[in-house]
Amino acid sequence: MDWQPFIISVKLASITALCLLFLATPVAYMLAFSRFRGRAAAEALFALPIVLPPTVLGFLVLVMVGNLSPFGRWYQGVSGKTLAFSFEGILLASVLYSFPFAVQPIQNAFENVNQNLLDAARTLGCTRWQTFWRVILPASQRGFTTGGMLSFAHTVGEFGVVLMVGGSIPGKTKVASIALYESVETLHYGEAAWMAFILLSFSFSILSLVYYLNRKAMAIGW
Amino acid sequence: MVNIEIKKRLKTFDMDVSLPIGRELTILTGPNGSGKTMLLRMVAGFERPDEGTISAGECVFFDSSTFLPPEKRRVGYVSQAASLFPWLTVEKNILFGLSNGRTKDTERWLGRLYMELNLGCLLKRRPALLSGGEAQRVMLARALAPKPLLLLLDEPFSAIDTSLKPRLRRFLKDIQKDWDIPVLMVTHDPAEAYTLGDVIFELVEGHIAEQREKGKVIKMPFISY
């Protein structure tokens, strides 16, 4: 069996999860703590990838990175390459596609930080910014682990978006789920079964770990 | 000298309080829902009065043109609710409000806090493993560690063992005297009010209903609630 698609999947998922922890934090903070007009619309926008057909998102990304859009032209001008059918392209698509899986756990964690802790920090001399670093972040640790793991697992599980944006270029954009699809298409059922088994056990392990860690954190009263 | 003169419209009544607090231990008492906690929260800077002034000495916390955020007020605040940081040990909780430079003076002060509040054996523990009374003592130590200019206490001894209460009251009285800082404390316990308070105010529906000075009290009133 060819392991390369798995390696690309894991690489794509790790970088996506890492990017998302940074990108999702300010968004989660804004959604959790600020009251502004159009907040419901903003929340809906960031949750959209959950319900949107992956092909829709894939199509949008493809248009966005193509030379019809200013962003696509700018990227081509700067790097001399196009984002479509490249690893960077599927990375961008994955970040958008998994955004809600990172934002929502972090936002939940922020919203659940005990107000008494925030009050205590303020009287002990912390500005809002210091309160964020010294209280909100450590108190939300669980949300970050969950968000990181879920966006990692969700990226490994994506198919339509990657296919639309990346095609299936071996060694570059051919991820495990696409390799599985191609094995089935070419009637290599044995290989397909193995890949399906590996992906299934992987997803199951990650989800078990998420639930286990949440349960444990609850038990120590965090 | 702390001066509180505020008005605030609340859901069930309007608050209108004028409360001068000297360098003494002032007790605020009164029935549930009379606005005691709200008053403390306004002094701490968590709630904004509709109008009035709040000042401590030269420092204006609130008036028509000023609203000093809580972190600039140097107020120690101990609430009824548990508010220890669960991911920090007791010791780190207590040191939370101290800026990095720790002088000899601070060390001495901390030593005294640990001793008087009986915290020596708790320092390395996590808050989750503390009893209600222990947590309350740690919160008191944490509020006192940065040497605040004013101490606000919302029923600080309510969860503490009866056997420990006299010692803690004496400690509070001592530091208040030594240190010459104003303390405003909310309590439901008439005995506590009378053993500790230099001045006692009773708050009813957002208004000061009665003021008693120590020594002028003849009998114990308002045990009814």
PDB file of C-alpha atoms in Angstrom, chain B residues 1-223:
ATOM      1  CA  MET B   1     -11.110  58.524  53.726  1.00  0.00           C
ATOM      2  CA  VAL B   2     -13.497  56.971  51.275  1.00  0.00           C
ATOM      3  CA  ASN B   3     -16.513  58.824  50.084  1.00  0.00           C
ATOM      4  CA  ILE B   4     -19.404  57.107  48.389  1.00  0.00           C
ATOM      5  CA  GLU B   5     -22.330  59.097  47.111  1.00  0.00           C
ATOM      6  CA  ILE B   6     -24.204  57.324  44.390  1.00  0.00           C
ATOM      7  CA  LYS B   7     -27.522  56.875  42.711  1.00  0.00           C
ATOM      8  CA  LYS B   8     -28.443  53.915  40.576  1.00  0.00           C
ATOM      9  CA  ARG B   9     -31.724  52.766  39.168  1.00  0.00           C
ATOM     10  CA  LEU B  10     -32.226  49.047  39.721  1.00  0.00           C
ATOM     11  CA  LYS B  11     -35.022  46.728  38.678  1.00  0.00           C
ATOM     12  CA  THR B  12     -36.960  46.696  41.939  1.00  0.00           C
ATOM     13  CA  PHE B  13     -35.889  49.953  43.604  1.00  0.00           C
ATOM     14  CA  ASP B  14     -33.692  52.994  43.174  1.00  0.00           C
ATOM     15  CA  MET B  15     -30.451  53.059  45.074  1.00  0.00           C
ATOM     16  CA  ASP B  16     -29.495  56.302  46.747  1.00  0.00           C
ATOM     17  CA  VAL B  17     -26.610  55.974  49.152  1.00  0.00           C
ATOM     18  CA  SER B  18     -24.323  58.436  50.828  1.00  0.00           C
ATOM     19  CA  LEU B  19     -21.667  56.686  52.844  1.00  0.00           C
ATOM     20  CA  PRO B  20     -18.566  58.310  54.290  1.00  0.00           C
ATOM     21  CA  ILE B  21     -16.008  55.747  55.419  1.00  0.00           C
ATOM     22  CA  GLY B  22     -13.094  56.734  57.589  1.00  0.00           C
ATOM     23  CA  ARG B  23     -10.000  54.734  58.404  1.00  0.00           C
ATOM     24  CA  GLU B  24     -12.029  52.175  60.250  1.00  0.00           C
ATOM     25  CA  LEU B  25     -13.947  49.002  59.854  1.00  0.00           C
ATOM     26  CA  THR B  26     -17.347  49.776  58.447  1.00  0.00           C
ATOM     27  CA  ILE B  27     -20.016  47.137  58.406  1.00  0.00           C
ATOM     28  CA  LEU B  28     -22.804  47.107  55.899  1.00  0.00           C
ATOM     29  CA  THR B  29     -25.730  44.959  56.826  1.00  0.00           C
ATOM     30  CA  GLY B  30     -29.356  44.594  55.815  1.00  0.00           C
ATOM     31  CA  PRO B  31     -31.836  42.120  54.348  1.00  0.00           C
ATOM     32  CA  ASN B  32     -31.164  40.057  51.234  1.00  0.00           C
ATOM     33  CA  GLY B  33     -31.562  41.961  48.001  1.00  0.00           C
ATOM     34  CA  SER B  34     -31.148  45.363  49.620  1.00  0.00           C
ATOM     35  CA  GLY B  35     -28.253  46.271  47.333  1.00  0.00           C
ATOM     36  CA  LYS B  36     -25.237  45.546  49.554  1.00  0.00           C
ATOM     37  CA  THR B  37     -23.344  43.503  46.991  1.00  0.00           C
ATOM     38  CA  MET B  38     -24.288  45.967  44.240  1.00  0.00           C
ATOM     39  CA  LEU B  39     -22.795  48.766  46.320  1.00  0.00           C
ATOM     40  CA  LEU B  40     -19.522  46.872  46.791  1.00  0.00           C
ATOM     41  CA  ARG B  41     -19.389  46.110  43.062  1.00  0.00           C
ATOM     42  CA  MET B  42     -19.779  49.790  42.238  1.00  0.00           C
ATOM     43  CA  VAL B  43     -16.910  50.695  44.558  1.00  0.00           C
ATOM     44  CA  ALA B  44     -14.752  47.931  43.014  1.00  0.00           C
ATOM     45  CA  GLY B  45     -15.534  49.221  39.529  1.00  0.00           C
ATOM     46  CA  PHE B  46     -17.587  46.341  38.113  1.00  0.00           C
ATOM     47  CA  GLU B  47     -20.802  48.334  37.984  1.00  0.00           C
ATOM     48  CA  ARG B  48     -21.286  51.922  36.992  1.00  0.00           C
ATOM     49  CA  PRO B  49     -23.531  54.154  39.106  1.00  0.00           C
ATOM     50  CA  ASP B  50     -25.987  56.387  37.232  1.00  0.00           C
ATOM     51  CA  GLU B  51     -24.669  59.454  38.993  1.00  0.00           C
ATOM     52  CA  GLY B  52     -22.659  60.530  42.006  1.00  0.00           C
ATOM     53  CA  THR B  53     -19.057  60.276  43.128  1.00  0.00           C
ATOM     54  CA  ILE B  54     -16.843  57.595  44.587  1.00  0.00           C
ATOM     55  CA  SER B  55     -13.407  58.569  45.814  1.00  0.00           C
ATOM     56  CA  ALA B  56     -10.677  57.227  48.077  1.00  0.00           C
ATOM     57  CA  GLY B  57      -8.492  59.995  49.464  1.00  0.00           C
ATOM     58  CA  GLU B  58      -7.196  62.013  46.537  1.00  0.00           C
ATOM     59  CA  CYS B  59      -8.096  59.334  44.057  1.00  0.00           C
ATOM     60  CA  VAL B  60     -11.388  59.751  42.237  1.00  0.00           C
ATOM     61  CA  PHE B  61     -12.855  56.368  41.219  1.00  0.00           C
ATOM     62  CA  PHE B  62     -16.013  57.743  39.719  1.00  0.00           C
ATOM     63  CA  ASP B  63     -17.708  61.046  39.036  1.00  0.00           C
ATOM     64  CA  SER B  64     -19.559  62.669  36.173  1.00  0.00           C
ATOM     65  CA  SER B  65     -16.398  62.728  34.036  1.00  0.00           C
ATOM     66  CA  THR B  66     -14.302  59.871  35.456  1.00  0.00           C
ATOM     67  CA  PHE B  67     -14.579  56.128  35.479  1.00  0.00           C
ATOM     68  CA  LEU B  68     -11.471  54.447  36.774  1.00  0.00           C
ATOM     69  CA  PRO B  69     -11.289  50.785  35.651  1.00  0.00           C
ATOM     70  CA  PRO B  70     -11.102  48.201  38.473  1.00  0.00           C
ATOM     71  CA  GLU B  71      -7.414  47.435  37.889  1.00  0.00           C
ATOM     72  CA  LYS B  72      -6.442  51.049  38.616  1.00  0.00           C
ATOM     73  CA  ARG B  73      -8.400  51.358  41.860  1.00  0.00           C
ATOM     74  CA  ARG B  74      -6.091  49.299  44.122  1.00  0.00           C
ATOM     75  CA  VAL B  75      -9.055  47.834  45.897  1.00  0.00           C
ATOM     76  CA  GLY B  76      -8.970  44.429  47.567  1.00  0.00           C
ATOM     77  CA  TYR B  77     -12.149  42.522  46.898  1.00  0.00           C
ATOM     78  CA  VAL B  78     -13.300  39.244  48.404  1.00  0.00           C
ATOM     79  CA  SER B  79     -16.616  37.998  47.091  1.00  0.00           C
ATOM     80  CA  GLN B  80     -18.909  35.336  48.470  1.00  0.00           C
ATOM     81  CA  ALA B  81     -18.374  33.227  45.369  1.00  0.00           C
ATOM     82  CA  ALA B  82     -15.351  30.998  44.869  1.00  0.00           C
ATOM     83  CA  SER B  83     -12.924  32.850  42.643  1.00  0.00           C
ATOM     84  CA  LEU B  84      -9.563  31.120  43.027  1.00  0.00           C
ATOM     85  CA  PHE B  85      -7.736  30.294  39.805  1.00  0.00           C
ATOM     86  CA  PRO B  86      -8.066  26.492  39.625  1.00  0.00           C
ATOM     87  CA  TRP B  87      -4.924  25.954  37.520  1.00  0.00           C
ATOM     88  CA  LEU B  88      -2.657  27.697  40.031  1.00  0.00           C
ATOM     89  CA  THR B  89      -1.498  26.470  43.410  1.00  0.00           C
ATOM     90  CA  VAL B  90      -2.640  28.325  46.500  1.00  0.00           C
ATOM     91  CA  GLU B  91       0.699  30.118  46.688  1.00  0.00           C
ATOM     92  CA  LYS B  92       0.560  31.278  43.052  1.00  0.00           C
ATOM     93  CA  ASN B  93      -3.006  32.434  43.588  1.00  0.00           C
ATOM     94  CA  ILE B  94      -1.872  34.594  46.477  1.00  0.00           C
ATOM     95  CA  LEU B  95       1.044  36.026  44.483  1.00  0.00           C
ATOM     96  CA  PHE B  96      -1.181  36.752  41.454  1.00  0.00           C
ATOM     97  CA  GLY B  97      -1.621  40.432  42.202  1.00  0.00           C
ATOM     98  CA  LEU B  98       2.020  41.145  43.047  1.00  0.00           C
ATOM     99  CA  SER B  99       4.179  42.607  40.352  1.00  0.00           C
ATOM    100  CA  ASN B 100       7.422  40.733  39.780  1.00  0.00           C
ATOM    101  CA  GLY B 101       9.766  42.726  42.000  1.00  0.00           C
ATOM    102  CA  ARG B 102       9.397  41.186  45.460  1.00  0.00           C
ATOM    103  CA  THR B 103      11.134  43.126  48.163  1.00  0.00           C
ATOM    104  CA  LYS B 104      12.087  42.039  51.687  1.00  0.00           C
ATOM    105  CA  ASP B 105       9.117  44.003  52.881  1.00  0.00           C
ATOM    106  CA  THR B 106       6.745  42.006  50.714  1.00  0.00           C
ATOM    107  CA  GLU B 107       8.265  38.756  51.949  1.00  0.00           C
ATOM    108  CA  ARG B 108       7.727  39.787  55.546  1.00  0.00           C
ATOM    109  CA  TRP B 109       4.184  40.802  54.783  1.00  0.00           C
ATOM    110  CA  LEU B 110       3.464  37.515  53.026  1.00  0.00           C
ATOM    111  CA  GLY B 111       4.958  35.590  55.934  1.00  0.00           C
ATOM    112  CA  ARG B 112       2.598  37.341  58.268  1.00  0.00           C
ATOM    113  CA  LEU B 113      -0.395  36.661  56.030  1.00  0.00           C
ATOM    114  CA  TYR B 114       0.472  32.958  55.817  1.00  0.00           C
ATOM    115  CA  MET B 115       0.853  32.710  59.560  1.00  0.00           C
ATOM    116  CA  GLU B 116      -2.197  34.672  60.628  1.00  0.00           C
ATOM    117  CA  LEU B 117      -4.466  33.047  58.089  1.00  0.00           C
ATOM    118  CA  ASN B 118      -3.018  29.635  58.875  1.00  0.00           C
ATOM    119  CA  LEU B 119      -2.057  28.911  55.275  1.00  0.00           C
ATOM    120  CA  GLY B 120       1.396  27.342  55.711  1.00  0.00           C
ATOM    121  CA  CYS B 121       0.355  23.775  54.921  1.00  0.00           C
ATOM    122  CA  LEU B 122      -1.976  24.764  52.066  1.00  0.00           C
ATOM    123  CA  LEU B 123       0.482  26.644  49.862  1.00  0.00           C
ATOM    124  CA  LYS B 124       1.297  23.822  47.446  1.00  0.00           C
ATOM    125  CA  ARG B 125      -2.289  22.619  47.070  1.00  0.00           C
ATOM    126  CA  ARG B 126      -4.698  23.206  44.227  1.00  0.00           C
ATOM    127  CA  PRO B 127      -7.898  25.125  44.998  1.00  0.00           C
ATOM    128  CA  ALA B 128     -10.063  22.105  44.070  1.00  0.00           C
ATOM    129  CA  LEU B 129      -8.753  20.332  47.171  1.00  0.00           C
ATOM    130  CA  LEU B 130      -9.622  23.113  49.618  1.00  0.00           C
ATOM    131  CA  SER B 131     -12.644  23.219  51.906  1.00  0.00           C
ATOM    132  CA  GLY B 132     -14.969  26.219  51.660  1.00  0.00           C
ATOM    133  CA  GLY B 133     -13.388  27.889  54.660  1.00  0.00           C
ATOM    134  CA  GLU B 134      -9.841  27.289  53.444  1.00  0.00           C
ATOM    135  CA  ALA B 135     -10.699  28.756  50.044  1.00  0.00           C
ATOM    136  CA  GLN B 136     -12.151  31.819  51.743  1.00  0.00           C
ATOM    137  CA  ARG B 137      -8.931  32.339  53.731  1.00  0.00           C
ATOM    138  CA  VAL B 138      -6.851  32.041  50.575  1.00  0.00           C
ATOM    139  CA  MET B 139      -9.050  34.596  48.814  1.00  0.00           C
ATOM    140  CA  LEU B 140      -8.584  36.961  51.736  1.00  0.00           C
ATOM    141  CA  ALA B 141      -4.812  36.506  51.570  1.00  0.00           C
ATOM    142  CA  ARG B 142      -4.816  37.056  47.817  1.00  0.00           C
ATOM    143  CA  ALA B 143      -6.768  40.296  48.171  1.00  0.00           C
ATOM    144  CA  LEU B 144      -4.444  41.525  50.930  1.00  0.00           C
ATOM    145  CA  ALA B 145      -1.127  40.529  49.348  1.00  0.00           C
ATOM    146  CA  PRO B 146      -0.802  43.614  47.071  1.00  0.00           C
ATOM    147  CA  LYS B 147      -1.601  45.904  50.041  1.00  0.00           C
ATOM    148  CA  PRO B 148      -4.758  47.531  48.704  1.00  0.00           C
ATOM    149  CA  LEU B 149      -5.821  51.061  49.632  1.00  0.00           C
ATOM    150  CA  LEU B 150      -9.306  49.880  50.469  1.00  0.00           C
ATOM    151  CA  LEU B 151     -10.637  46.456  51.343  1.00  0.00           C
ATOM    152  CA  LEU B 152     -14.099  45.306  50.287  1.00  0.00           C
ATOM    153  CA  LEU B 153     -15.401  42.120  51.861  1.00  0.00           C
ATOM    154  CA  ASP B 154     -18.643  40.431  50.903  1.00  0.00           C
ATOM    155  CA  GLU B 155     -19.440  37.990  53.741  1.00  0.00           C
ATOM    156  CA  PRO B 156     -15.853  36.796  53.912  1.00  0.00           C
ATOM    157  CA  PHE B 157     -16.342  34.560  56.945  1.00  0.00           C
ATOM    158  CA  SER B 158     -19.622  32.931  55.991  1.00  0.00           C
ATOM    159  CA  ALA B 159     -18.037  29.587  55.090  1.00  0.00           C
ATOM    160  CA  ILE B 160     -15.373  29.521  57.778  1.00  0.00           C
ATOM    161  CA  ASP B 161     -15.411  27.149  60.793  1.00  0.00           C
ATOM    162  CA  THR B 162     -16.875  28.759  63.856  1.00  0.00           C
ATOM    163  CA  SER B 163     -13.723  27.817  65.764  1.00  0.00           C
ATOM    164  CA  LEU B 164     -11.521  29.822  63.377  1.00  0.00           C
ATOM    165  CA  LYS B 165     -13.747  32.885  63.188  1.00  0.00           C
ATOM    166  CA  PRO B 166     -12.523  34.742  66.327  1.00  0.00           C
ATOM    167  CA  ARG B 167      -8.909  34.467  65.202  1.00  0.00           C
ATOM    168  CA  LEU B 168      -9.700  35.728  61.715  1.00  0.00           C
ATOM    169  CA  ARG B 169     -11.755  38.593  63.045  1.00  0.00           C
ATOM    170  CA  ARG B 170      -8.905  39.610  65.317  1.00  0.00           C
ATOM    171  CA  PHE B 171      -6.499  39.406  62.399  1.00  0.00           C
ATOM    172  CA  LEU B 172      -8.737  41.573  60.253  1.00  0.00           C
ATOM    173  CA  LYS B 173      -9.078  44.095  63.047  1.00  0.00           C
ATOM    174  CA  ASP B 174      -5.302  44.115  63.591  1.00  0.00           C
ATOM    175  CA  ILE B 175      -4.297  44.690  60.005  1.00  0.00           C
ATOM    176  CA  GLN B 176      -6.973  47.313  59.655  1.00  0.00           C
ATOM    177  CA  LYS B 177      -5.459  49.205  62.606  1.00  0.00           C
ATOM    178  CA  ASP B 178      -1.766  48.618  61.815  1.00  0.00           C
ATOM    179  CA  TRP B 179      -2.213  49.498  58.310  1.00  0.00           C
ATOM    180  CA  ASP B 180      -4.735  52.188  58.745  1.00  0.00           C
ATOM    181  CA  ILE B 181      -6.868  51.278  55.762  1.00  0.00           C
ATOM    182  CA  PRO B 182     -10.591  51.591  55.332  1.00  0.00           C
ATOM    183  CA  VAL B 183     -12.474  48.297  55.273  1.00  0.00           C
ATOM    184  CA  LEU B 184     -16.039  47.965  54.063  1.00  0.00           C
ATOM    185  CA  MET B 185     -17.535  44.636  54.941  1.00  0.00           C
ATOM    186  CA  VAL B 186     -20.927  43.120  54.257  1.00  0.00           C
ATOM    187  CA  THR B 187     -22.232  40.657  56.810  1.00  0.00           C
ATOM    188  CA  HIS B 188     -25.501  39.058  57.789  1.00  0.00           C
ATOM    189  CA  ASP B 189     -24.267  38.001  61.184  1.00  0.00           C
ATOM    190  CA  PRO B 190     -25.267  40.511  63.897  1.00  0.00           C
ATOM    191  CA  ALA B 191     -22.676  39.117  66.310  1.00  0.00           C
ATOM    192  CA  GLU B 192     -19.982  39.647  63.696  1.00  0.00           C
ATOM    193  CA  ALA B 193     -21.253  43.127  62.980  1.00  0.00           C
ATOM    194  CA  TYR B 194     -20.983  44.062  66.633  1.00  0.00           C
ATOM    195  CA  THR B 195     -17.650  42.486  67.445  1.00  0.00           C
ATOM    196  CA  LEU B 196     -15.948  43.902  64.376  1.00  0.00           C
ATOM    197  CA  GLY B 197     -17.676  47.049  63.285  1.00  0.00           C
ATOM    198  CA  ASP B 198     -16.598  50.542  64.268  1.00  0.00           C
ATOM    199  CA  VAL B 199     -19.550  51.883  62.351  1.00  0.00           C
ATOM    200  CA  ILE B 200     -22.532  49.892  61.223  1.00  0.00           C
ATOM    201  CA  PHE B 201     -24.862  50.860  58.425  1.00  0.00           C
ATOM    202  CA  GLU B 202     -28.071  49.106  57.649  1.00  0.00           C
ATOM    203  CA  LEU B 203     -29.115  49.168  54.026  1.00  0.00           C
ATOM    204  CA  VAL B 204     -32.785  48.644  53.161  1.00  0.00           C
ATOM    205  CA  GLU B 205     -34.009  48.792  49.560  1.00  0.00           C
ATOM    206  CA  GLY B 206     -31.054  50.824  48.438  1.00  0.00           C
ATOM    207  CA  HIS B 207     -31.173  53.409  51.225  1.00  0.00           C
ATOM    208  CA  ILE B 208     -29.253  53.729  54.458  1.00  0.00           C
ATOM    209  CA  ALA B 209     -31.917  52.974  57.041  1.00  0.00           C
ATOM    210  CA  GLU B 210     -29.807  53.255  60.133  1.00  0.00           C
ATOM    211  CA  GLN B 211     -26.324  54.154  61.255  1.00  0.00           C
ATOM    212  CA  ARG B 212     -24.821  53.090  64.535  1.00  0.00           C
ATOM    213  CA  GLU B 213     -21.495  53.972  66.010  1.00  0.00           C
ATOM    214  CA  LYS B 214     -19.748  51.570  68.289  1.00  0.00           C
ATOM    215  CA  GLY B 215     -20.240  52.402  71.950  1.00  0.00           C
ATOM    216  CA  LYS B 216     -23.528  54.063  71.324  1.00  0.00           C
ATOM    217  CA  VAL B 217     -25.236  50.762  70.852  1.00  0.00           C
ATOM    218  CA  ILE B 218     -27.321  49.790  73.800  1.00  0.00           C
ATOM    219  CA  LYS B 219     -29.012  46.599  72.707  1.00  0.00           C
ATOM    220  CA  MET B 220     -28.745  44.314  69.750  1.00  0.00           C
ATOM    221  CA  PRO B 221     -31.391  45.223  67.229  1.00  0.00           C
ATOM    222  CA  PHE B 222     -32.361  43.720  63.883  1.00  0.00           C
ATOM    223  CA  ILE B 223     -31.834  40.077  64.705  1.00  0.00           C
TER     224      ILE B 223
END
